[in-house]
Tab-separated table of C-alpha atoms and ligand atoms in Angstrom:
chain	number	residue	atom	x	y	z
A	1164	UNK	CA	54.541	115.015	-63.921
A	1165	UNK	CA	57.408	114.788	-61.035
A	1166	UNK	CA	61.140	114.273	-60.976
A	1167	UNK	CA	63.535	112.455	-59.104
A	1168	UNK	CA	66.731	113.516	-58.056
A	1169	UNK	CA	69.088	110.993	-58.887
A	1170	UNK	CA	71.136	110.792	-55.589
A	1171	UNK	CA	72.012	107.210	-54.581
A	1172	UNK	CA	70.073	104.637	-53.580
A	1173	UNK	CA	65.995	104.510	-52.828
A	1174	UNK	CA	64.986	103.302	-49.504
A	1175	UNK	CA	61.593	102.137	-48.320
A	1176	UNK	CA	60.193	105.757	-47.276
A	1177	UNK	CA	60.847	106.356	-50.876
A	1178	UNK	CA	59.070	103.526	-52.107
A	1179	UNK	CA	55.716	103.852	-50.027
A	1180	UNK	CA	55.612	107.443	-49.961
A	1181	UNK	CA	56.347	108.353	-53.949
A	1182	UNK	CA	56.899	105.364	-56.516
A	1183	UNK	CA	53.983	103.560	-55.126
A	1184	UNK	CA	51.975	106.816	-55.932
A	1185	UNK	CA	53.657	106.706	-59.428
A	1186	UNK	CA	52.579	103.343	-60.205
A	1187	UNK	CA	49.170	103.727	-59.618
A	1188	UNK	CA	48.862	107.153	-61.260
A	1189	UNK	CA	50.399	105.792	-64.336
A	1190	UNK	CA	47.040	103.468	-65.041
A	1191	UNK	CA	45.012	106.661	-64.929
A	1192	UNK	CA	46.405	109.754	-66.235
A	1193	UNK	CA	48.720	110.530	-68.987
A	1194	UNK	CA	52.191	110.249	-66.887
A	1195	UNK	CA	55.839	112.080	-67.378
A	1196	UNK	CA	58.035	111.052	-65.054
A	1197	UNK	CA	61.751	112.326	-65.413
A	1198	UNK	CA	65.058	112.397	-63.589
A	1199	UNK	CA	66.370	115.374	-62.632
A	1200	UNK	CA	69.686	115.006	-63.551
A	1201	UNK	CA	70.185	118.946	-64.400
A	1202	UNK	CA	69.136	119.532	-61.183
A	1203	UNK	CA	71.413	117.750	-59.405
A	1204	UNK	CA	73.834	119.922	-61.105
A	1205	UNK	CA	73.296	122.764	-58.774
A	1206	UNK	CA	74.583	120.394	-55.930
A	1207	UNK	CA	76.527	118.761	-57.691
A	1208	UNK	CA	79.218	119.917	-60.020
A	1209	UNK	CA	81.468	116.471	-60.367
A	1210	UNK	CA	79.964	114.433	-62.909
A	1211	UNK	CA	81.577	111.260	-62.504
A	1212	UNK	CA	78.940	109.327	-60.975
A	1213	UNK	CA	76.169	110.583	-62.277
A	1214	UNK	CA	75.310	107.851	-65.306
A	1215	UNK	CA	75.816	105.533	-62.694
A	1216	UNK	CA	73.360	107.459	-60.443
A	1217	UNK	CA	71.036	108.137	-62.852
A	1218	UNK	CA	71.074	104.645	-64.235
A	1219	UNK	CA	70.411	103.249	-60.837
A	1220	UNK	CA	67.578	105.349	-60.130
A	1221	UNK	CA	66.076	104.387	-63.242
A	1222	UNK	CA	66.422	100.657	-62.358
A	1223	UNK	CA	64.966	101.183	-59.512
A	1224	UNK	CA	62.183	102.807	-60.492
A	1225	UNK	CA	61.204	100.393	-62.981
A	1226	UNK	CA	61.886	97.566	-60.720
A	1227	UNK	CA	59.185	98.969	-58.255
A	1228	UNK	CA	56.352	98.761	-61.066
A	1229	UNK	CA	56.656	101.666	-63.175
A	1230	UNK	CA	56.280	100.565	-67.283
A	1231	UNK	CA	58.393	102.811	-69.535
A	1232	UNK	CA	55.567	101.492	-72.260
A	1233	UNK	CA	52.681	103.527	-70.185
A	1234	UNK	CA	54.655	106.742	-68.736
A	1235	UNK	CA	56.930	108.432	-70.654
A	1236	UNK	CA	60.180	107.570	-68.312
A	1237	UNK	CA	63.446	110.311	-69.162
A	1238	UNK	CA	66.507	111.974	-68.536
A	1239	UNK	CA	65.692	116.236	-68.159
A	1240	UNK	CA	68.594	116.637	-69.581
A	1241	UNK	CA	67.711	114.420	-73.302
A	1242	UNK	CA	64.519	117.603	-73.496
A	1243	UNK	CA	66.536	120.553	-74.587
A	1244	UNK	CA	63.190	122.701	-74.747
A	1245	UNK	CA	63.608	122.320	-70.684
A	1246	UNK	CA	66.448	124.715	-71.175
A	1247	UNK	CA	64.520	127.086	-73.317
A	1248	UNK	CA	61.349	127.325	-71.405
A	1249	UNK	CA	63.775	127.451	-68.247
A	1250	UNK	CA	65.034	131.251	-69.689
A	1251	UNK	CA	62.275	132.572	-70.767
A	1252	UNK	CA	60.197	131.681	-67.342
A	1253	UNK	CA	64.183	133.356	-65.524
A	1254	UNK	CA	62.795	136.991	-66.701
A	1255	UNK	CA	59.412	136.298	-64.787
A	1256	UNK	CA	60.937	135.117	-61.387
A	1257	UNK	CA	62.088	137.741	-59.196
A	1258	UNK	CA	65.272	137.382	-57.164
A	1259	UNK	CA	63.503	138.678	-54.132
A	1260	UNK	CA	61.174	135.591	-53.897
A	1261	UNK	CA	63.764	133.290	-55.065
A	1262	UNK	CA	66.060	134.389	-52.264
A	1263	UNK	CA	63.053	133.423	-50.038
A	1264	UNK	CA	62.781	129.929	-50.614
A	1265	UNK	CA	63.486	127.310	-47.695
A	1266	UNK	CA	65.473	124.841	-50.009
A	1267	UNK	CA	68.322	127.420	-50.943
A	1268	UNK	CA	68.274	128.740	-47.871
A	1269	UNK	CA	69.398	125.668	-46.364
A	1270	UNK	CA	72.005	124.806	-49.385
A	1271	UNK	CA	73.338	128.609	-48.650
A	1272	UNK	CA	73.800	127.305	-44.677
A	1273	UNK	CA	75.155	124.233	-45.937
A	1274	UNK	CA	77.785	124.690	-48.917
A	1275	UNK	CA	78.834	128.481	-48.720
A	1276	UNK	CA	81.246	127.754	-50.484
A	1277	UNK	CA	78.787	126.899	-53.903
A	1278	UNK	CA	76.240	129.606	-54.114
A	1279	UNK	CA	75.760	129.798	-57.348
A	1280	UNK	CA	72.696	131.303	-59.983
A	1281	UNK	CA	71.489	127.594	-60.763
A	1282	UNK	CA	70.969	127.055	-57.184
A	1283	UNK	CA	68.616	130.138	-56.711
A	1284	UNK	CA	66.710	129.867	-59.853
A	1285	UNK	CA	66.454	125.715	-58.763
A	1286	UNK	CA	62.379	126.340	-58.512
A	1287	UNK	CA	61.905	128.155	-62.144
A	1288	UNK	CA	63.872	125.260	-63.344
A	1289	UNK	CA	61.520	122.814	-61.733
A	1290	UNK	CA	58.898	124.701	-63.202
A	1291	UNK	CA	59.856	124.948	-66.745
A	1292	UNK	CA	59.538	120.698	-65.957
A	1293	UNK	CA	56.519	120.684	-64.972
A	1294	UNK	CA	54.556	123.123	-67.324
A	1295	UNK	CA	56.403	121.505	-70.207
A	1296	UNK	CA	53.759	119.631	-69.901
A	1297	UNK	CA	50.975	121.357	-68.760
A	1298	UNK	CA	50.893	119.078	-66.098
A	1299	UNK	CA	48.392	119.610	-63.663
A	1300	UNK	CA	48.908	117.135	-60.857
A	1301	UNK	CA	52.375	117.115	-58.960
A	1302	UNK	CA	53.120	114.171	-56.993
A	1303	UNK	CA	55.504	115.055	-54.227
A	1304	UNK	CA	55.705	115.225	-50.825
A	1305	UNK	CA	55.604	117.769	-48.353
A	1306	UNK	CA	59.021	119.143	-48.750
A	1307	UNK	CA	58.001	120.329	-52.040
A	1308	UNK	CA	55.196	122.103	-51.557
A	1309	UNK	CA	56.966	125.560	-51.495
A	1310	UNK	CA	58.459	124.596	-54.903
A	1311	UNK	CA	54.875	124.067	-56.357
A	1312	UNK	CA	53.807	126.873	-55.055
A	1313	UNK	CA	56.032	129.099	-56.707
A	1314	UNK	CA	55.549	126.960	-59.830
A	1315	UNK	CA	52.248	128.016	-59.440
A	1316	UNK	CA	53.407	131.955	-59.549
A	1317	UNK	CA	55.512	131.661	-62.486
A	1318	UNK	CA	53.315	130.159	-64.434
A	1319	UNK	CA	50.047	132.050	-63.489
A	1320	UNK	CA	52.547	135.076	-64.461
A	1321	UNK	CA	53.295	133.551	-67.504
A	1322	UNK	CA	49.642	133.499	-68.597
A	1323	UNK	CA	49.132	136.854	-67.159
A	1324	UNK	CA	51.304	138.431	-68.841
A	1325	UNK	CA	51.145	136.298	-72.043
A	1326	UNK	CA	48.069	134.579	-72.548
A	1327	UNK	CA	46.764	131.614	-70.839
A	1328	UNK	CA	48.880	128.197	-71.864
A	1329	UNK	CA	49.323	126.494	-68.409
A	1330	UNK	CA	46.835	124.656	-66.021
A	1331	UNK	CA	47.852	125.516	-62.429
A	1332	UNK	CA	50.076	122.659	-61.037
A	1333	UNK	CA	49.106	121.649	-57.790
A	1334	UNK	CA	50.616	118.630	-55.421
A	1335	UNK	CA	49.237	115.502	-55.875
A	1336	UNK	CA	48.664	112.436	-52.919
A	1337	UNK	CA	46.048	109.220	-53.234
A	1338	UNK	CA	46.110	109.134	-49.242
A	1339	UNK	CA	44.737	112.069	-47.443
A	1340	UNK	CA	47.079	111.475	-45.270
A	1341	UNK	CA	50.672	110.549	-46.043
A	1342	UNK	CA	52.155	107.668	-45.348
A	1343	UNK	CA	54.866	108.008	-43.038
A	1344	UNK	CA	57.908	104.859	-42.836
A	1345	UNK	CA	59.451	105.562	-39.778
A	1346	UNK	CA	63.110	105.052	-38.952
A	1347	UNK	CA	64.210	101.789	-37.220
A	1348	UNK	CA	65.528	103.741	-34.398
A	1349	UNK	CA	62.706	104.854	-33.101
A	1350	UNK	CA	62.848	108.499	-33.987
A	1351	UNK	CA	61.862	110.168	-37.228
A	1352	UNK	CA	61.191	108.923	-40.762
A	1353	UNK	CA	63.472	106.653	-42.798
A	1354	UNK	CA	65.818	109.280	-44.803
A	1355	UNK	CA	68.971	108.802	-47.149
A	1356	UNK	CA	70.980	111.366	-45.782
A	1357	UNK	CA	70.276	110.920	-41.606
A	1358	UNK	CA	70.229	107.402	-40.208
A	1359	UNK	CA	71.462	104.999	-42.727
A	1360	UNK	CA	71.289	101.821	-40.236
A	1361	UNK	CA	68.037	102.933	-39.584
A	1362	UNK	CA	66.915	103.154	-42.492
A	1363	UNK	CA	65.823	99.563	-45.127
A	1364	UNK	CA	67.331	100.529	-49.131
A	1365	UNK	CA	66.009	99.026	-51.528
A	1366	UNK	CA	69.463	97.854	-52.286
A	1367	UNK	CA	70.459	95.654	-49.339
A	1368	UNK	CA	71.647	92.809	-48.823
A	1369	UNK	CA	69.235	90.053	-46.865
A	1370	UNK	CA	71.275	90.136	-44.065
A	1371	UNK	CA	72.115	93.720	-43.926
A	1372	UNK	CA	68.107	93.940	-43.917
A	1373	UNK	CA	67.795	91.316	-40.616
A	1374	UNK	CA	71.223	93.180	-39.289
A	1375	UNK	CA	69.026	96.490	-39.381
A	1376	UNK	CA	65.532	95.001	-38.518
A	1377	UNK	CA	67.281	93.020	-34.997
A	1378	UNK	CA	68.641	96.215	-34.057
A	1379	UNK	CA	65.324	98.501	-33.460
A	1380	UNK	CA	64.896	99.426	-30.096
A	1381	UNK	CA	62.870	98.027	-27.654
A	1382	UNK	CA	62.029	97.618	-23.893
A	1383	UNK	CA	61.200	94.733	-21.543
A	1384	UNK	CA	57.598	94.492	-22.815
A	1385	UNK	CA	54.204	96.219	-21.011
A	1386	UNK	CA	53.201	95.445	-17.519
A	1387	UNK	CA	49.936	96.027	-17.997
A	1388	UNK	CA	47.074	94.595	-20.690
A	1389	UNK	CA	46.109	96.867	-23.627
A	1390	UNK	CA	48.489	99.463	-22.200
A	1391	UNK	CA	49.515	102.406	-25.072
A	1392	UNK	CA	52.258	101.245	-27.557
A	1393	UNK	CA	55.839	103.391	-26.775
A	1394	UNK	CA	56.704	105.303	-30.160
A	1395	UNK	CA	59.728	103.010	-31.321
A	1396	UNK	CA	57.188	99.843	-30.334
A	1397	UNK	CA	54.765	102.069	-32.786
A	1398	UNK	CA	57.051	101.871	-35.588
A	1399	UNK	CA	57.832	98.532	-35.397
A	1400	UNK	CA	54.264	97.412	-36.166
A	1401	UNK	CA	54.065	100.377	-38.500
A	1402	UNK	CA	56.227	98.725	-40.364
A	1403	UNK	CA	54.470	95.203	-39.968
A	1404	UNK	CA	51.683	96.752	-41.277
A	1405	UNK	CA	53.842	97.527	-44.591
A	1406	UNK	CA	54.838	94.462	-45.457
A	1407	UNK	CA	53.377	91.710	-42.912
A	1408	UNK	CA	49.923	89.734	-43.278
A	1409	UNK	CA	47.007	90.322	-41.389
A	1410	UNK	CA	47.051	87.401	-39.204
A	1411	UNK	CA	51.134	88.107	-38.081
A	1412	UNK	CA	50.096	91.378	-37.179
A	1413	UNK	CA	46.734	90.719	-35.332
A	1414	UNK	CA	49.021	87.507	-33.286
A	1415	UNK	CA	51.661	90.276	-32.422
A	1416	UNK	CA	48.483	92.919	-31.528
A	1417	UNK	CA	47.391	90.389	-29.257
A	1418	UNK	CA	50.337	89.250	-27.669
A	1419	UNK	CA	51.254	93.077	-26.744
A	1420	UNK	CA	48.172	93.594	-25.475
A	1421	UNK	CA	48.384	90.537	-22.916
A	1422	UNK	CA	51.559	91.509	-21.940
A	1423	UNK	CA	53.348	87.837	-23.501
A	1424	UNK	CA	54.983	89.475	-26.417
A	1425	UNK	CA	58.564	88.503	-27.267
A	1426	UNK	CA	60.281	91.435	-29.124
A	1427	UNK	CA	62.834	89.069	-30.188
A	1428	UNK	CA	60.535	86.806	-32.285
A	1429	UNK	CA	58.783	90.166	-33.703
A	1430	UNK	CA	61.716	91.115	-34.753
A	1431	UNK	CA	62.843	88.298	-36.005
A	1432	UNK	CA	59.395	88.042	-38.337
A	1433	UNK	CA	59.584	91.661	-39.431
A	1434	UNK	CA	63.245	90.893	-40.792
A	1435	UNK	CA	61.929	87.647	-42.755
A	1436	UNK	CA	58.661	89.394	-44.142
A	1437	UNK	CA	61.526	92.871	-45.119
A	1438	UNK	CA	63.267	90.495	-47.026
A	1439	UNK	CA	60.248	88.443	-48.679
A	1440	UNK	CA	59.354	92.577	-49.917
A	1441	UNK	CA	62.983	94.009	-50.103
A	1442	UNK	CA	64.859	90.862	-52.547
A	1443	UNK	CA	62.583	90.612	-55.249
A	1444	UNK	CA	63.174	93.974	-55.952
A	1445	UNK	CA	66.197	94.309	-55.440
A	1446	UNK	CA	67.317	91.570	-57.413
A	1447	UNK	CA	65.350	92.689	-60.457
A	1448	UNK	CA	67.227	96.388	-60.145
A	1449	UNK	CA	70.474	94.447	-60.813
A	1450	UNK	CA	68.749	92.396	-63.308
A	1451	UNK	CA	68.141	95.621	-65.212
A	1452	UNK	CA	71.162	97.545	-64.526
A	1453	UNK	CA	72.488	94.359	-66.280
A	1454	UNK	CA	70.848	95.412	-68.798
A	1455	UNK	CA	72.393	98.585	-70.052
A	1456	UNK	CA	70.895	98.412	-73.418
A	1457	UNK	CA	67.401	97.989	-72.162
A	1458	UNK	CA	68.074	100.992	-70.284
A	1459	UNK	CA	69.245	103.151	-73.330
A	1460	UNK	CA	65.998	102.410	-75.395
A	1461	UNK	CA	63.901	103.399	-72.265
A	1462	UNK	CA	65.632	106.878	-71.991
A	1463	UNK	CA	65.456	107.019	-75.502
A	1464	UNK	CA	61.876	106.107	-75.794
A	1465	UNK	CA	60.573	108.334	-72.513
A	1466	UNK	CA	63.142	111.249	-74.144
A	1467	UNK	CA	60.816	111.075	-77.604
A	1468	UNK	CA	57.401	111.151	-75.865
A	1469	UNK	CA	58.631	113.938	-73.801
A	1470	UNK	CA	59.605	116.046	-76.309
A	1471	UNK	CA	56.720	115.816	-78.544
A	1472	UNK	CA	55.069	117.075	-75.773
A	1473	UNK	CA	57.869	119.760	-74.923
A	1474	UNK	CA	57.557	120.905	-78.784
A	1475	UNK	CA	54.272	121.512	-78.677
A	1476	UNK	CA	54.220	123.497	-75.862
A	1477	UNK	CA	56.998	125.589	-76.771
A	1478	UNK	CA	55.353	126.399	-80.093
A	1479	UNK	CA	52.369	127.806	-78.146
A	1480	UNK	CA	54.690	129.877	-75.438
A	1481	UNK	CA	56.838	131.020	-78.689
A	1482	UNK	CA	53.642	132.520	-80.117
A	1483	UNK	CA	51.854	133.900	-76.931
A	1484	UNK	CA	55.314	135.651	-76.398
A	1485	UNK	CA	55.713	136.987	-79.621
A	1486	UNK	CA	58.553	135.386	-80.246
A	1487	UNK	CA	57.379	134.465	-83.953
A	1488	UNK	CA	59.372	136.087	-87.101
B	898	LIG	N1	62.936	119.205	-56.595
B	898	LIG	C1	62.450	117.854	-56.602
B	898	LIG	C2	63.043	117.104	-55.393
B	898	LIG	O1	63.944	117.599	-54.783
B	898	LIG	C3	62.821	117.117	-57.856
B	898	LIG	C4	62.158	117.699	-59.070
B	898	LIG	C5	62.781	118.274	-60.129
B	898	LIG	C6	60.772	117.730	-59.351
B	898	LIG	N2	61.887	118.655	-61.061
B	898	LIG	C7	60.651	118.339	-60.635
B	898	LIG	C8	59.634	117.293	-58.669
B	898	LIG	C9	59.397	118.544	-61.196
B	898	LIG	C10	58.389	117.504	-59.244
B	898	LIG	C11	58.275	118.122	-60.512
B	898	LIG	O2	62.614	116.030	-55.077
């Protein structure tokens, strides 16, 4: 089980460090994948764009590989027994701990203005999504690991105090170690929020793509043969290695390590190979947000399988509670 915040557009860190994880998971385990469009909420109090966010992110996902037929693909909002589960698991979470966590923290330092309840109880809420299901594996990435494990708390509390429902929830990664897509200006990962010229969406335009890809730094080349690789000439063939073949990558190896490379044409063939990955994709997210019908029935489908599950769980936390006359 994991969520996705529907903020905006998905970029290529996005891509190769979670829905590429998704994709395969969905072929071997029995999937939920939902966006988190209550969450957003907390942030977010205007609602005007958020069909159009949520929509999008949707697209996106789908257009990346995940099949709405295999995982059940849904809106938090459309599972009602979210809310429920979401209250009772609110009178097992103690403010103390709450106020503790990084991630409001931050959003306190950031918008002082918008403290509000939703905000601090954000990781029972996440919680109630997960053991919904009785999911087990989590797949997120590092910043989450605080969430998980106070999902891990609340619900080893639950069944405590209750009765045992809920497998623990841990994180979940194929790679040992995670894949990191690192910014095109030579510092940092690719993020939504920081660099946006630095960073390839899964939205843009072919030549916004070569526009972005010309512009990574670089130097005069080295001076001497097999000599280390500067971090921003790192990430360049880190992202070669992405989304370039074998042979461009072992001609470009070579030529940096006899001192002829030409950071111009490497450039130039890390744009083209970008767009060969970046347009197909992008041009079947349109396709499908297009396609707003298609997009209903998915919801509507992923919303059904979800809450089968939901109900069934909720009859079992009803009765461990006690909650049953
Ligand atoms: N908090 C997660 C994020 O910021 C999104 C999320 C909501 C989530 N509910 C979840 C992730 C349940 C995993 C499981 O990315």
């Amino acid at each position: 089980m994991s969520g996705i915040r529907p903020t905006g557009f998905l970029h290529l860190g996005n891509y190769f460090g979670a829905i590429q994880n998704y994709v395969k998971m969905q072929d071997e385990f029995e999937c939920y994948f939902m966006v988190a469009d209550l969450h957003s909420l907390t942030t977010h109090p205007d609602t005007s764009e958020l069909k159009t966010n949520v929509y999008r992110v949707l697209a996106e996902n789908i257009a990346c590989g995940l099949d709405p037929d295999k995982v059940a693909l849904y809106c938090q909002s459309h599972v009602y027994e979210t809310a429920e589960l979401y209250l009772y698991l609110n009178m097992l979470a103690y403010i103390g701990e709450l106020e503790k966590t990084v991630t409001f923290k931050d959003k306190v330092r950031l918008h002082p203005e918008n403290i509000n309840a939703g905000l601090l109880t954000y990781p029972v809420l996440q919680t109630a999504d997960i053991i919904l299901h009785r999911a087990s594996y989590v797949p997120v990435g590092k910043d989450q690991e605080q969430h998980l494990e106070m999902a891990r708390n609340f619900s080893n509390r639950f069944n405590f105090r209750y009765g045992e429902i809920f497998p623990e929830p841990h994180a979940f990664n194929y790679n040992q170690v995670l894949v990191k897509v690192p910014s095109l200006d030579g510092s940092g990962k690719m993020s939504k929020s920081e660099n946006q010229l630095a960073t390839l969406f899964l939205a843009d335009e072919d030549d916004l793509i070569r526009k972005k890809v010309m512009k990574a730094k670089t130097d005069n080349g080295p001076t001497e043969n097999n000599s280390d690789k500067p971090d921003y000439i790192e990430n360049i063939f880190g992202l070669m290695r992405l989304v370039s073949s074998e042979d461009v990558i072992a001609k470009f190896e070579h030529d940096y390590n006899h001192c002829v490379i030409r950071y111009g044409d490497m450039k130039k063939q890390l744009a083209e190979d970008m767009v060969s990955f970046i347009s197909p994709i992008r041009n079947k997210v349109n396709d499908i947000l297009n396609d707003e019908a298609y997009l209903k029935r998915v919801m509507q489908q992923g919303a059904e399988k979800a809450r089968k599950s939901a109900k069934a769980t909720m009859e079992l936390v009803r009765e461990a509670m006690g909650l049953h006359y």
